[in-house]
Amino acid sequence: MNQGITHGRFITLEGGEGAGKTTALDYLCARLEQAGIRVLRTREPGGTGLGEKVRALLLDPDHTGMHADTELLLMFAARAQHLHEVILPALERGEWVICDRFTDATYAYQGGGRGIDVQRIGLLEDWVQQGMQPDTTLLFDLPVAQGLARAGQRGALDRFEQEQQDFFTRVRDAYLARAAQYPDRFRIVDAGQALEAVQQQLGAIIDGWLEQEQKCSRG
């Protein structure tokens, strides 16, 4: 175990339905903890007691009449609490925060999927985050039809999962546009491959992170 790794890092996992982020999150956290890194695992919407209540509202399939603006504001309300209660304190303690979705998901789902102007999303992002961004974003990308087929095997669908395929096509396009806009932050993972192949991709990324940390610890 390497006791010299103390630098906090904020890593987010993004992707459409059925992309395998939860399984990838398990693998990432296990590998990092084995390397002696203190890891905090969290998710959006959610991550706090208040945020989880907001998550329940957002995902409840009974709320079919929720306006897109309401959805957007609830996302950022939960995010503000998440940042101040969980993410920022953990980073200050030197922990690595691994988060299942963050603001890129808002640009993808509420921007691409719902059609909300990205400038409006940007105003809320600036207000809530004040320039704070992930260090690295892993985008788990796969064909929409493949992802929806996987999601359909998990059981009852939530409010987002019940959307039509064209909605998720717009979401995927928005994610890929974000990755093209911020190539230094994004790493695209081919999530359409078998689990072993996905983990090989992740392993190479993790090895790169650990090498960087070793260099930092040596000064």
mmCIF file of C-alpha atoms in Angstrom:
data_model
loop_
_atom_site.group_PDB
_atom_site.id
_atom_site.type_symbol
_atom_site.label_atom_id
_atom_site.label_comp_id
_atom_site.label_asym_id
_atom_site.label_seq_id
_atom_site.Cartn_x
_atom_site.Cartn_y
_atom_site.Cartn_z
ATOM 1 C CA MET A 1 0.000 0.000 0.000
ATOM 2 C CA ASN A 2 1.372 3.395 -1.009
ATOM 3 C CA GLN A 3 1.043 5.817 1.902
ATOM 4 C CA GLY A 4 2.407 8.720 -0.150
ATOM 5 C CA ILE A 5 -0.709 9.255 -2.244
ATOM 6 C CA THR A 6 -2.608 12.114 -0.623
ATOM 7 C CA HIS A 7 -3.802 14.371 -3.436
ATOM 8 C CA GLY A 8 -7.565 14.683 -3.779
ATOM 9 C CA ARG A 9 -8.979 14.090 -7.227
ATOM 10 C CA PHE A 10 -12.522 14.391 -8.584
ATOM 11 C CA ILE A 11 -13.447 11.718 -11.136
ATOM 12 C CA THR A 12 -16.882 11.459 -12.703
ATOM 13 C CA LEU A 13 -18.494 8.616 -14.640
ATOM 14 C CA GLU A 14 -20.968 9.482 -17.374
ATOM 15 C CA GLY A 15 -22.995 7.634 -19.967
ATOM 16 C CA GLY A 16 -26.462 6.715 -21.142
ATOM 17 C CA GLU A 17 -28.732 3.991 -19.879
ATOM 18 C CA GLY A 18 -27.229 0.515 -19.608
ATOM 19 C CA ALA A 19 -23.651 1.726 -19.985
ATOM 20 C CA GLY A 20 -22.410 -0.305 -17.006
ATOM 21 C CA LYS A 21 -21.306 2.603 -14.855
ATOM 22 C CA THR A 22 -22.185 0.882 -11.574
ATOM 23 C CA THR A 23 -20.035 -2.157 -12.381
ATOM 24 C CA ALA A 24 -17.236 0.133 -13.542
ATOM 25 C CA LEU A 25 -17.519 2.145 -10.341
ATOM 26 C CA ASP A 26 -17.040 -1.015 -8.278
ATOM 27 C CA TYR A 27 -13.923 -1.897 -10.276
ATOM 28 C CA LEU A 28 -12.448 1.609 -10.116
ATOM 29 C CA CYS A 29 -12.921 1.960 -6.378
ATOM 30 C CA ALA A 30 -11.474 -1.487 -5.662
ATOM 31 C CA ARG A 31 -8.374 -0.844 -7.791
ATOM 32 C CA LEU A 32 -7.744 2.573 -6.276
ATOM 33 C CA GLU A 33 -8.225 1.356 -2.714
ATOM 34 C CA GLN A 34 -5.788 -1.495 -3.385
ATOM 35 C CA ALA A 35 -3.256 1.167 -4.376
ATOM 36 C CA GLY A 36 -3.680 2.912 -1.022
ATOM 37 C CA ILE A 37 -5.908 5.747 -2.199
ATOM 38 C CA ARG A 38 -8.678 6.952 0.056
ATOM 39 C CA VAL A 39 -11.827 6.818 -2.069
ATOM 40 C CA LEU A 40 -15.243 8.348 -1.541
ATOM 41 C CA ARG A 41 -17.918 6.855 -3.770
ATOM 42 C CA THR A 42 -21.036 8.885 -4.484
ATOM 43 C CA ARG A 43 -23.700 9.597 -7.101
ATOM 44 C CA GLU A 44 -25.958 12.199 -8.669
ATOM 45 C CA PRO A 45 -28.677 13.057 -8.268
ATOM 46 C CA GLY A 46 -28.259 12.102 -4.639
ATOM 47 C CA GLY A 47 -25.165 11.677 -2.498
ATOM 48 C CA THR A 48 -26.705 13.317 0.583
ATOM 49 C CA GLY A 49 -29.825 12.700 2.641
ATOM 50 C CA LEU A 50 -31.514 15.677 1.015
ATOM 51 C CA GLY A 51 -30.175 14.775 -2.428
ATOM 52 C CA GLU A 52 -31.541 11.245 -2.230
ATOM 53 C CA LYS A 53 -35.021 12.636 -1.542
ATOM 54 C CA VAL A 54 -34.677 14.851 -4.609
ATOM 55 C CA ARG A 55 -33.490 11.813 -6.581
ATOM 56 C CA ALA A 56 -36.638 9.941 -5.619
ATOM 57 C CA LEU A 57 -38.759 12.811 -6.961
ATOM 58 C CA LEU A 58 -36.805 12.984 -10.211
ATOM 59 C CA LEU A 59 -36.901 9.249 -10.949
ATOM 60 C CA ASP A 60 -40.471 8.558 -9.819
ATOM 61 C CA PRO A 61 -42.384 7.448 -12.955
ATOM 62 C CA ASP A 62 -45.580 8.915 -11.476
ATOM 63 C CA HIS A 63 -44.218 12.439 -12.038
ATOM 64 C CA THR A 64 -44.863 12.418 -15.778
ATOM 65 C CA GLY A 65 -45.975 16.048 -15.716
ATOM 66 C CA MET A 66 -42.720 17.445 -14.340
ATOM 67 C CA HIS A 67 -41.682 20.492 -16.363
ATOM 68 C CA ALA A 68 -38.175 20.469 -17.834
ATOM 69 C CA ASP A 69 -37.272 23.630 -15.894
ATOM 70 C CA THR A 70 -38.377 22.006 -12.637
ATOM 71 C CA GLU A 71 -36.227 18.989 -13.460
ATOM 72 C CA LEU A 72 -33.221 21.189 -14.187
ATOM 73 C CA LEU A 73 -33.571 23.207 -10.994
ATOM 74 C CA LEU A 74 -33.986 20.086 -8.867
ATOM 75 C CA MET A 75 -30.791 18.664 -10.369
ATOM 76 C CA PHE A 76 -28.795 21.726 -9.401
ATOM 77 C CA ALA A 77 -30.435 22.010 -5.980
ATOM 78 C CA ALA A 78 -29.298 18.468 -5.182
ATOM 79 C CA ARG A 79 -25.875 19.235 -6.663
ATOM 80 C CA ALA A 80 -25.356 22.310 -4.502
ATOM 81 C CA GLN A 81 -25.989 20.260 -1.369
ATOM 82 C CA HIS A 82 -23.805 17.443 -2.670
ATOM 83 C CA LEU A 83 -20.878 19.743 -3.344
ATOM 84 C CA HIS A 84 -20.931 21.514 0.005
ATOM 85 C CA GLU A 85 -21.777 18.531 2.190
ATOM 86 C CA VAL A 86 -19.793 15.740 0.530
ATOM 87 C CA ILE A 87 -17.580 16.449 -2.478
ATOM 88 C CA LEU A 88 -15.610 19.541 -1.469
ATOM 89 C CA PRO A 89 -14.911 18.373 2.124
ATOM 90 C CA ALA A 90 -13.676 15.002 0.819
ATOM 91 C CA LEU A 91 -11.329 16.640 -1.678
ATOM 92 C CA GLU A 92 -9.994 18.913 1.058
ATOM 93 C CA ARG A 93 -9.219 15.787 3.109
ATOM 94 C CA GLY A 94 -7.148 14.452 0.205
ATOM 95 C CA GLU A 95 -9.641 11.781 -0.821
ATOM 96 C CA TRP A 96 -10.476 10.793 -4.377
ATOM 97 C CA VAL A 97 -14.152 11.359 -5.102
ATOM 98 C CA ILE A 98 -15.611 8.946 -7.664
ATOM 99 C CA CYS A 99 -19.041 10.194 -8.686
ATOM 100 C CA ASP A 100 -21.660 8.418 -10.805
ATOM 101 C CA ARG A 101 -22.825 11.351 -12.962
ATOM 102 C CA PHE A 102 -22.272 15.066 -12.485
ATOM 103 C CA THR A 103 -22.950 18.223 -14.505
ATOM 104 C CA ASP A 104 -22.126 16.680 -17.884
ATOM 105 C CA ALA A 105 -25.222 14.532 -17.335
ATOM 106 C CA THR A 106 -27.271 17.715 -17.014
ATOM 107 C CA TYR A 107 -25.981 18.984 -20.339
ATOM 108 C CA ALA A 108 -26.740 15.574 -21.874
ATOM 109 C CA TYR A 109 -30.163 14.817 -20.377
ATOM 110 C CA GLN A 110 -31.673 18.239 -19.745
ATOM 111 C CA GLY A 111 -29.768 19.945 -22.561
ATOM 112 C CA GLY A 112 -29.633 17.296 -25.274
ATOM 113 C CA GLY A 113 -32.597 15.207 -24.190
ATOM 114 C CA ARG A 114 -35.023 17.906 -23.043
ATOM 115 C CA GLY A 115 -33.754 20.638 -25.345
ATOM 116 C CA ILE A 116 -32.967 23.240 -22.668
ATOM 117 C CA ASP A 117 -30.605 25.941 -23.920
ATOM 118 C CA VAL A 118 -27.068 25.157 -22.778
ATOM 119 C CA GLN A 119 -26.518 28.812 -21.858
ATOM 120 C CA ARG A 120 -29.260 28.526 -19.236
ATOM 121 C CA ILE A 121 -27.614 25.386 -17.878
ATOM 122 C CA GLY A 122 -24.295 27.220 -17.868
ATOM 123 C CA LEU A 123 -25.694 30.030 -15.707
ATOM 124 C CA LEU A 124 -26.737 27.529 -13.044
ATOM 125 C CA GLU A 125 -23.428 25.690 -13.349
ATOM 126 C CA ASP A 126 -21.471 28.901 -12.748
ATOM 127 C CA TRP A 127 -23.648 29.835 -9.780
ATOM 128 C CA VAL A 128 -23.539 26.441 -8.051
ATOM 129 C CA GLN A 129 -20.017 25.275 -8.931
ATOM 130 C CA GLN A 130 -18.137 28.569 -9.172
ATOM 131 C CA GLY A 131 -15.692 27.117 -11.674
ATOM 132 C CA MET A 132 -15.282 23.762 -9.968
ATOM 133 C CA GLN A 133 -14.937 20.919 -12.521
ATOM 134 C CA PRO A 134 -13.998 17.228 -12.432
ATOM 135 C CA ASP A 135 -10.346 16.394 -12.964
ATOM 136 C CA THR A 136 -11.289 13.510 -15.252
ATOM 137 C CA THR A 137 -14.581 12.374 -16.762
ATOM 138 C CA LEU A 138 -14.961 8.821 -18.040
ATOM 139 C CA LEU A 139 -17.664 8.629 -20.699
ATOM 140 C CA PHE A 140 -19.033 5.111 -21.090
ATOM 141 C CA ASP A 141 -20.318 5.135 -24.642
ATOM 142 C CA LEU A 142 -22.311 2.472 -26.464
ATOM 143 C CA PRO A 143 -25.064 2.307 -29.102
ATOM 144 C CA VAL A 144 -28.410 3.498 -27.745
ATOM 145 C CA ALA A 145 -30.322 0.357 -28.653
ATOM 146 C CA GLN A 146 -27.754 -1.836 -26.894
ATOM 147 C CA GLY A 147 -27.896 0.272 -23.763
ATOM 148 C CA LEU A 148 -31.688 0.304 -23.626
ATOM 149 C CA ALA A 149 -31.780 -3.463 -24.042
ATOM 150 C CA ARG A 150 -29.471 -3.825 -21.050
ATOM 151 C CA ALA A 151 -31.501 -1.343 -18.981
ATOM 152 C CA GLY A 152 -34.696 -3.205 -19.765
ATOM 153 C CA GLN A 153 -33.304 -6.334 -18.128
ATOM 154 C CA ARG A 154 -32.912 -4.585 -14.753
ATOM 155 C CA GLY A 155 -36.619 -4.509 -13.927
ATOM 156 C CA ALA A 156 -39.075 -1.624 -13.588
ATOM 157 C CA LEU A 157 -38.063 1.486 -15.535
ATOM 158 C CA ASP A 158 -37.714 4.882 -13.843
ATOM 159 C CA ARG A 159 -39.028 8.166 -15.267
ATOM 160 C CA PHE A 160 -35.983 8.724 -17.469
ATOM 161 C CA GLU A 161 -35.679 5.136 -18.651
ATOM 162 C CA GLN A 162 -39.260 5.321 -19.936
ATOM 163 C CA GLU A 163 -38.301 7.941 -22.536
ATOM 164 C CA GLN A 164 -38.287 7.054 -26.233
ATOM 165 C CA GLN A 165 -35.176 6.042 -28.142
ATOM 166 C CA ASP A 166 -34.833 9.413 -29.901
ATOM 167 C CA PHE A 167 -34.478 11.053 -26.475
ATOM 168 C CA PHE A 168 -31.497 8.810 -25.669
ATOM 169 C CA THR A 169 -30.002 9.412 -29.107
ATOM 170 C CA ARG A 170 -29.972 13.128 -28.309
ATOM 171 C CA VAL A 171 -28.449 12.367 -24.913
ATOM 172 C CA ARG A 172 -25.655 10.328 -26.493
ATOM 173 C CA ASP A 173 -24.981 13.007 -29.100
ATOM 174 C CA ALA A 174 -24.764 15.647 -26.373
ATOM 175 C CA TYR A 175 -22.317 13.533 -24.371
ATOM 176 C CA LEU A 176 -20.079 13.019 -27.388
ATOM 177 C CA ALA A 177 -20.232 16.748 -28.137
ATOM 178 C CA ARG A 178 -19.103 17.484 -24.569
ATOM 179 C CA ALA A 179 -16.224 15.037 -24.948
ATOM 180 C CA ALA A 180 -15.152 16.750 -28.170
ATOM 181 C CA GLN A 181 -15.412 20.165 -26.504
ATOM 182 C CA TYR A 182 -13.304 19.153 -23.488
ATOM 183 C CA PRO A 183 -10.835 16.526 -24.781
ATOM 184 C CA ASP A 184 -8.327 17.130 -21.971
ATOM 185 C CA ARG A 185 -10.880 16.161 -19.325
ATOM 186 C CA PHE A 186 -12.798 13.365 -21.053
ATOM 187 C CA ARG A 187 -11.740 9.782 -21.642
ATOM 188 C CA ILE A 188 -14.152 7.741 -23.762
ATOM 189 C CA VAL A 189 -14.599 4.091 -22.772
ATOM 190 C CA ASP A 190 -16.122 1.674 -25.287
ATOM 191 C CA ALA A 191 -18.898 0.315 -23.064
ATOM 192 C CA GLY A 192 -20.369 -1.846 -25.796
ATOM 193 C CA GLN A 193 -17.636 -4.439 -25.337
ATOM 194 C CA ALA A 194 -17.601 -7.389 -22.964
ATOM 195 C CA LEU A 195 -16.915 -6.705 -19.282
ATOM 196 C CA GLU A 196 -13.324 -7.952 -19.442
ATOM 197 C CA ALA A 197 -12.518 -5.637 -22.338
ATOM 198 C CA VAL A 198 -14.104 -2.668 -20.548
ATOM 199 C CA GLN A 199 -12.055 -3.401 -17.443
ATOM 200 C CA GLN A 200 -8.895 -3.597 -19.528
ATOM 201 C CA GLN A 201 -9.625 -0.079 -20.782
ATOM 202 C CA LEU A 202 -10.212 1.094 -17.227
ATOM 203 C CA GLY A 203 -7.084 -0.633 -15.983
ATOM 204 C CA ALA A 204 -4.947 1.304 -18.456
ATOM 205 C CA ILE A 205 -6.530 4.579 -17.341
ATOM 206 C CA ILE A 206 -6.005 3.749 -13.661
ATOM 207 C CA ASP A 207 -2.375 2.815 -14.295
ATOM 208 C CA GLY A 208 -1.882 6.256 -15.820
ATOM 209 C CA TRP A 209 -3.407 7.952 -12.782
ATOM 210 C CA LEU A 210 -1.239 5.985 -10.383
ATOM 211 C CA GLU A 211 1.888 6.806 -12.349
ATOM 212 C CA GLN A 212 1.031 10.502 -12.145
ATOM 213 C CA GLU A 213 0.487 10.229 -8.386
ATOM 214 C CA GLN A 214 3.798 8.472 -7.904
ATOM 215 C CA LYS A 215 5.548 11.321 -9.725
ATOM 216 C CA CYS A 216 3.748 13.884 -7.568
ATOM 217 C CA SER A 217 4.646 12.053 -4.347
ATOM 218 C CA ARG A 218 8.322 12.055 -5.376
ATOM 219 C CA GLY A 219 8.141 15.804 -5.887
#
